[in-house]
Short mmCIF file of N, CA and C in Angstrom, two decimals:
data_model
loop_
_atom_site.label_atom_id
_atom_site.label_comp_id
_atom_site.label_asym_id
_atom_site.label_seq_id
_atom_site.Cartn_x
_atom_site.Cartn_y
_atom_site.Cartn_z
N UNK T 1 3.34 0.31 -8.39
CA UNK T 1 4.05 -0.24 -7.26
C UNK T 1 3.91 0.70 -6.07
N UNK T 2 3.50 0.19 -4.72
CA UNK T 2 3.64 0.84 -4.14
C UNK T 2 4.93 0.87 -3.30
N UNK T 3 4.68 1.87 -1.98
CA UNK T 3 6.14 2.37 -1.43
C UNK T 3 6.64 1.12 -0.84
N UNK T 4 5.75 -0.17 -0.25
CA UNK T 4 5.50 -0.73 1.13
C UNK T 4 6.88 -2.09 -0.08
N UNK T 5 6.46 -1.92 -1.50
CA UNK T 5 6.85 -3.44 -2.06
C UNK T 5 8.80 -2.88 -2.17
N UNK T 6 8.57 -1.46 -2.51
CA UNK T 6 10.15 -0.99 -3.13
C UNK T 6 11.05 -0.94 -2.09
N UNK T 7 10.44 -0.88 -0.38
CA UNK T 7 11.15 -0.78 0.77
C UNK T 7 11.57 -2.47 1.40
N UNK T 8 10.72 -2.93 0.41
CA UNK T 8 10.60 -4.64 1.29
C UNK T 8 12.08 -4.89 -0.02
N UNK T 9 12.45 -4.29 -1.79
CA UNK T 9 13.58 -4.87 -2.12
C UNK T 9 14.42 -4.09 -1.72
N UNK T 10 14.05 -3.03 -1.15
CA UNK T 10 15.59 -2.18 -1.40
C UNK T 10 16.65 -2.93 -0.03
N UNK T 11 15.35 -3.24 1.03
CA UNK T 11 15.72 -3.80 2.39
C UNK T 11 16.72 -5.11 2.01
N UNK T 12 16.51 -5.76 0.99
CA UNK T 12 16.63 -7.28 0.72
C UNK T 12 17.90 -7.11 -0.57
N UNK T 13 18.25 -6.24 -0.87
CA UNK T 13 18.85 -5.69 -1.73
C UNK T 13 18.70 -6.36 -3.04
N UNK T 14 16.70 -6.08 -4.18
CA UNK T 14 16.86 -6.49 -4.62
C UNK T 14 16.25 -5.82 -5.52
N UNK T 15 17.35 -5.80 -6.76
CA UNK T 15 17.39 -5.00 -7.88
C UNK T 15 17.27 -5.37 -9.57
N UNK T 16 16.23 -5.13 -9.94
CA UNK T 16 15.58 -5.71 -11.17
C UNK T 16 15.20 -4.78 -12.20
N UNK T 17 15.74 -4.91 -13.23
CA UNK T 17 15.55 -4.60 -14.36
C UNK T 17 14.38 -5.07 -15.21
N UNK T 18 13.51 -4.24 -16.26
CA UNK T 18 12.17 -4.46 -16.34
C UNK T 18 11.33 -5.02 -15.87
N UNK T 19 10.92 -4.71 -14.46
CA UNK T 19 10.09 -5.34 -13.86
C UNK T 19 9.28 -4.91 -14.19
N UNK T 20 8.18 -6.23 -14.26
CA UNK T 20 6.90 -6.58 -14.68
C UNK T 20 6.35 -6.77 -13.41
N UNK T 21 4.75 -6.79 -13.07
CA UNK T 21 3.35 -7.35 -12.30
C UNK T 21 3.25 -8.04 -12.99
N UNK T 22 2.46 -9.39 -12.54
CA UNK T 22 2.41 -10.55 -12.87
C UNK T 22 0.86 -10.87 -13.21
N UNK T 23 0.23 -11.21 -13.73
CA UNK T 23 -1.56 -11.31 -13.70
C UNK T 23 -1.53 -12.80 -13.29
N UNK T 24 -2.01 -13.15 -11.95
CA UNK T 24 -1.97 -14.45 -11.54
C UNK T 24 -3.19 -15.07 -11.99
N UNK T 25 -4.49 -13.95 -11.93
CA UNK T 25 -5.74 -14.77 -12.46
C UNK T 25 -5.62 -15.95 -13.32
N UNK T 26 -5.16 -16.23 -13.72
CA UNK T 26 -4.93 -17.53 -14.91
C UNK T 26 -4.30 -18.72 -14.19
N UNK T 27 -3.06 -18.29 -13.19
CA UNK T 27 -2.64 -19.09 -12.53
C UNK T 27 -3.72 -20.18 -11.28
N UNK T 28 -4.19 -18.92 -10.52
CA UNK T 28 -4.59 -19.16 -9.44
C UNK T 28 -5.72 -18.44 -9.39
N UNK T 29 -6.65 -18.62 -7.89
CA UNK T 29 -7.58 -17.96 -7.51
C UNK T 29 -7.78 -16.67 -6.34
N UNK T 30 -6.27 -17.27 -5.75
CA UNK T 30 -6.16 -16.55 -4.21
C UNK T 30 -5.65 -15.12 -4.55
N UNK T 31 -6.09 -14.16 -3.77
CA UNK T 31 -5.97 -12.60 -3.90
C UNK T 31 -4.74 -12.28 -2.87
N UNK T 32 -4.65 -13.45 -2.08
CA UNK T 32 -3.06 -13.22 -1.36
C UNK T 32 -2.09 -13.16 -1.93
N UNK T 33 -2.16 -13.48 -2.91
CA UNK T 33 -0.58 -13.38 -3.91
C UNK T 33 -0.40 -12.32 -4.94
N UNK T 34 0.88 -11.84 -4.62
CA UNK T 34 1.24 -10.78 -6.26
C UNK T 34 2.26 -11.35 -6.84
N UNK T 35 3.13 -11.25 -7.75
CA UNK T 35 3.91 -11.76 -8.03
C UNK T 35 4.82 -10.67 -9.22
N UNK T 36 5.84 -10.30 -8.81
CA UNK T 36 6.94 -9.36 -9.77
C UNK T 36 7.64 -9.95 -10.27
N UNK T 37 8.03 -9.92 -11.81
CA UNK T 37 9.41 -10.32 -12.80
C UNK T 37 10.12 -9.35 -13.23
N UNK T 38 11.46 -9.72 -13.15
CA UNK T 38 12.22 -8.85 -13.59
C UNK T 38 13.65 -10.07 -13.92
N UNK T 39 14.62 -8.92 -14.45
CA UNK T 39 16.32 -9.17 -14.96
C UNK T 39 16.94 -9.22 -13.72
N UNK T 40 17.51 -9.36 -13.02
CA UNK T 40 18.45 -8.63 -11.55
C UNK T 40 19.86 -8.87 -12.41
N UNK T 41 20.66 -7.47 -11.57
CA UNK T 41 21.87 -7.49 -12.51
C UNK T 41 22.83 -8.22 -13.25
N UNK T 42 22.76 -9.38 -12.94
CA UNK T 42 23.64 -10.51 -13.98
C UNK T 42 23.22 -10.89 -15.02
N UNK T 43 21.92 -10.46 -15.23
CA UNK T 43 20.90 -11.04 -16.39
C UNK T 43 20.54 -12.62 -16.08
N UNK T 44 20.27 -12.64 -14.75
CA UNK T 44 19.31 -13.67 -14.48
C UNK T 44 17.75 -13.41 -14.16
N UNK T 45 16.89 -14.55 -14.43
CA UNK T 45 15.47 -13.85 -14.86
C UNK T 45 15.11 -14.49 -12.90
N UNK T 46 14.10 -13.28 -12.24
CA UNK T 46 14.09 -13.01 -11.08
C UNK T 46 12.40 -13.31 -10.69
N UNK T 47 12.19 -14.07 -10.06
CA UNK T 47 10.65 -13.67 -9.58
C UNK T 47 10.38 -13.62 -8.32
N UNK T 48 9.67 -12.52 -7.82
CA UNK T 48 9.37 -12.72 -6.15
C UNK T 48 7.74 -12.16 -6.19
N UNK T 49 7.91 -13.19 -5.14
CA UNK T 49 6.29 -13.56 -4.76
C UNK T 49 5.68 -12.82 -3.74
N UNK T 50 5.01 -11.79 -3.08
CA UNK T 50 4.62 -11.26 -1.96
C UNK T 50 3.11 -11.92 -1.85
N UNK T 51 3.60 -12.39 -0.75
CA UNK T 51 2.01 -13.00 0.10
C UNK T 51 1.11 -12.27 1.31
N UNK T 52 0.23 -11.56 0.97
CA UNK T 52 -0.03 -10.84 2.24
C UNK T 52 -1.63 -11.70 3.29
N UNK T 53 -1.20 -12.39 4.12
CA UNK T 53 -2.56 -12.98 4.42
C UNK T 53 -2.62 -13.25 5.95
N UNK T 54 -3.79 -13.56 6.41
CA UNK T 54 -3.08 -13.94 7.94
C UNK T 54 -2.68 -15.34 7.97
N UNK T 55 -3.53 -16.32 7.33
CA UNK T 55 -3.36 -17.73 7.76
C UNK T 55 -2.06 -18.26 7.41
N UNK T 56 -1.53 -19.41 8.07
CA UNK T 56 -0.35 -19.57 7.93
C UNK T 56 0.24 -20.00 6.76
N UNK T 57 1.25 -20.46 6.21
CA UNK T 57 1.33 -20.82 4.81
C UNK T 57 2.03 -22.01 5.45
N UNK T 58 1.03 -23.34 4.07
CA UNK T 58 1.01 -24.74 4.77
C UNK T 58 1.60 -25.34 3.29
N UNK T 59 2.36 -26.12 3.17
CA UNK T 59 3.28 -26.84 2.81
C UNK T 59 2.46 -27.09 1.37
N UNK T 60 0.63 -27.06 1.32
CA UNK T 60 0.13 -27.28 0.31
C UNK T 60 -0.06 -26.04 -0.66
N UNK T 61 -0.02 -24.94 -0.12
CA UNK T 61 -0.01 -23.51 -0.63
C UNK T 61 1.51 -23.50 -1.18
N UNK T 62 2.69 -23.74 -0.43
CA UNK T 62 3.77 -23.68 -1.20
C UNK T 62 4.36 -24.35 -2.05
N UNK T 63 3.70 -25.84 -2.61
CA UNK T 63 3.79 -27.02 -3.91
C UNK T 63 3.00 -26.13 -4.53
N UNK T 64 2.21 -25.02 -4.65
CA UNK T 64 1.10 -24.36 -5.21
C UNK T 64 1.78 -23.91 -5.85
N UNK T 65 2.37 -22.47 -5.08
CA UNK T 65 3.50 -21.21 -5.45
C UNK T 65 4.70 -21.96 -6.45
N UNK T 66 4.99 -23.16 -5.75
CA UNK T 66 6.40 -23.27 -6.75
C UNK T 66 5.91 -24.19 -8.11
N UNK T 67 4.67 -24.52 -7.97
CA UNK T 67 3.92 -24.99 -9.55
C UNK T 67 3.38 -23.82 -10.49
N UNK T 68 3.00 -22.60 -9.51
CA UNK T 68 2.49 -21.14 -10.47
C UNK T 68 3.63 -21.04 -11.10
N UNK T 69 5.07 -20.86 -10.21
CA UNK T 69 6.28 -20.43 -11.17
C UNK T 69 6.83 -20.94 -12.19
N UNK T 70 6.59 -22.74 -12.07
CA UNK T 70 7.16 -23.68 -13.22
C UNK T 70 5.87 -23.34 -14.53
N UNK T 71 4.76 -23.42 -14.51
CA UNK T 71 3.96 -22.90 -15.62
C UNK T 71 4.10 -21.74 -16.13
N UNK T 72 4.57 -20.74 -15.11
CA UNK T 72 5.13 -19.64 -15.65
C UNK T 72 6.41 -19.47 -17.23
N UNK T 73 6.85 -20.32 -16.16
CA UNK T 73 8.32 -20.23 -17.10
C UNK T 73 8.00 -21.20 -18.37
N UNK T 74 7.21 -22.43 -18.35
CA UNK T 74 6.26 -23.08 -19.52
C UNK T 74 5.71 -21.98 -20.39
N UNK T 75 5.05 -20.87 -19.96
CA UNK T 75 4.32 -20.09 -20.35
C UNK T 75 5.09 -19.03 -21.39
N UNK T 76 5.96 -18.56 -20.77
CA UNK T 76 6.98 -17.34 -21.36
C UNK T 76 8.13 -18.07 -21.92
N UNK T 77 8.42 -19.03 -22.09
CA UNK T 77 10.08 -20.06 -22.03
C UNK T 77 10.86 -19.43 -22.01
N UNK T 78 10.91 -19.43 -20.60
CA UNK T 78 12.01 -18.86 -19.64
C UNK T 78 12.78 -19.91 -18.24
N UNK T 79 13.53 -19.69 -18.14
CA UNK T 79 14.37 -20.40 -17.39
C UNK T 79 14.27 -19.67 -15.84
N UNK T 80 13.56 -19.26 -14.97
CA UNK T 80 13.91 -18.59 -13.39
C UNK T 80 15.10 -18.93 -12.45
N UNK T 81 16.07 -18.34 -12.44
CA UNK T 81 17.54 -18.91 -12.03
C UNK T 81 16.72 -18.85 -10.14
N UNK T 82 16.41 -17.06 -9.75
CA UNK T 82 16.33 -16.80 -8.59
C UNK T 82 14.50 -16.48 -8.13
N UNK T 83 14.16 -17.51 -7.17
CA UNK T 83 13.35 -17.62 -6.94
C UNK T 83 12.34 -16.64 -4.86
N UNK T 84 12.11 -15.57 -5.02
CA UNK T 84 12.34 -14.83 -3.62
C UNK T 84 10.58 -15.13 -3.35
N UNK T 85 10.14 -14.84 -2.22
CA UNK T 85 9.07 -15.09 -1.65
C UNK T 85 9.01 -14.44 -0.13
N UNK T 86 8.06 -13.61 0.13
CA UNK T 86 8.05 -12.61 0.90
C UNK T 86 6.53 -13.11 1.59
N UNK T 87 6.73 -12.91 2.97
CA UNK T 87 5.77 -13.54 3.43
C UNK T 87 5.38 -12.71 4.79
N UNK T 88 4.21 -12.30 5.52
CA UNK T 88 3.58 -11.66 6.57
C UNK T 88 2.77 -12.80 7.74
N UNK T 89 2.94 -14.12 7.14
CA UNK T 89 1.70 -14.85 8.24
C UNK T 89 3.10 -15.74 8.93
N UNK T 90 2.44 -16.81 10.27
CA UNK T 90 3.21 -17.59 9.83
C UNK T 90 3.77 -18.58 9.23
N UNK T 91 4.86 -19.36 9.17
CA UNK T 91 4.81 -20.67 8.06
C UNK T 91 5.28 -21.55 8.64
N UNK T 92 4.58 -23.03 7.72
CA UNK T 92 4.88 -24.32 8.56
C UNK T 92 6.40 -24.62 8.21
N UNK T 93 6.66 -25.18 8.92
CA UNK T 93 8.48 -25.70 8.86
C UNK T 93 8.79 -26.44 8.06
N UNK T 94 7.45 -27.32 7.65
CA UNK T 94 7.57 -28.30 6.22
C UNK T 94 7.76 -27.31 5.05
N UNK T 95 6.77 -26.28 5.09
CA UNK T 95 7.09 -25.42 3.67
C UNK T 95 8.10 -24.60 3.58
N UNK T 96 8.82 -24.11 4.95
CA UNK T 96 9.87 -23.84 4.74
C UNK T 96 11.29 -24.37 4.08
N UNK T 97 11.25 -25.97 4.78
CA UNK T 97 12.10 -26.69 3.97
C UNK T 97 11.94 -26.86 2.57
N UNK T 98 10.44 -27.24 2.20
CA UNK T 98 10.37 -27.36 1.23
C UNK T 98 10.90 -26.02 0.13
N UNK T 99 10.69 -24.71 0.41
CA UNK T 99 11.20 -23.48 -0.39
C UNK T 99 12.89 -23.93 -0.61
N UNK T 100 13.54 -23.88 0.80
CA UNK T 100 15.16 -23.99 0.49
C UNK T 100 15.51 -25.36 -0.08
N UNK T 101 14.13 -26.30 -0.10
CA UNK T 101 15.11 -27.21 -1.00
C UNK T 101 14.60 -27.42 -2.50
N UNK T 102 14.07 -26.21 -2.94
CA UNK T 102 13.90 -25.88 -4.33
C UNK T 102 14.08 -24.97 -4.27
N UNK T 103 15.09 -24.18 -3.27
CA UNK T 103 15.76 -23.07 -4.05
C UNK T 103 15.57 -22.22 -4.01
N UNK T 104 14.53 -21.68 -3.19
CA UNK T 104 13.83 -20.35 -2.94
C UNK T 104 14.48 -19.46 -2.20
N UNK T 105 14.45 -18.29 -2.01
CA UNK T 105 15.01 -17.46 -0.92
C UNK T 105 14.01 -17.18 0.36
N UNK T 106 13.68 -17.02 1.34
CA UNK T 106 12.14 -16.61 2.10
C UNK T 106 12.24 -16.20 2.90
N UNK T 107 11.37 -14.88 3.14
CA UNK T 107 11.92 -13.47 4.17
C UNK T 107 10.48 -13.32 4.35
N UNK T 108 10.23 -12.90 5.72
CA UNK T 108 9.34 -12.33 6.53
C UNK T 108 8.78 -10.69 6.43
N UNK T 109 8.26 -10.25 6.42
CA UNK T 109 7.77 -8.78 6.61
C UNK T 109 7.09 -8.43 7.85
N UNK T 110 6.73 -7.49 7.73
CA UNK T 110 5.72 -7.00 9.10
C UNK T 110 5.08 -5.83 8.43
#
């Protein structure tokens, strides 16, 4: 992990127990995405997504992201209560809605 990912949770106040890196290769193809799992303190299972890219993120990239996570949880059978997504480009207003109305959390970086 580097310094740039632990300053983007500590900023966001977000705190996870065995966090894991995620190997998306299986999921996907795009090198813009990382993806961390962990516990966060209630013992709910946590995933956040960091996207680092310039182009904007379009409503079809984010039915993408929130289908990597549901196979995920197919994958491990696991339940994802809290869903975070961290983002550097900008984003369309459709995929924004679309995140908060499945639940996502979605924060900007620089």
């Amino acid at each position: 992990m580097n310094q740039k990912i632990w300053e983007l949770f500590e900023a966001k106040k977000i705190l996870l127990r065995d966090l894991k890196r995620l190997d998306l290769s299986e999921f996907t193809k795009k090198r813009s995405l990382e993806a961390f799992f962990g516990v966060d303190t209630k013992n709910f299972y946590e995933i956040v997504f960091l996207r680092s890219a310039k182009s904007r993120l379009l409503l079809k990239e984010a039915s993408e992201i929130n289908e990597i996570c549901t196979k995920f949880e197919e994958k491990f059978q696991t339940k994802i209560k809290k869903r975070v997504i961290f983002y550097n480009s900008q984003i369309c207003s459709k995929s924004l809605n679309y995140f908060k109305e499945e639940g996502w959390s979605c924060y900007d970086f620089v």
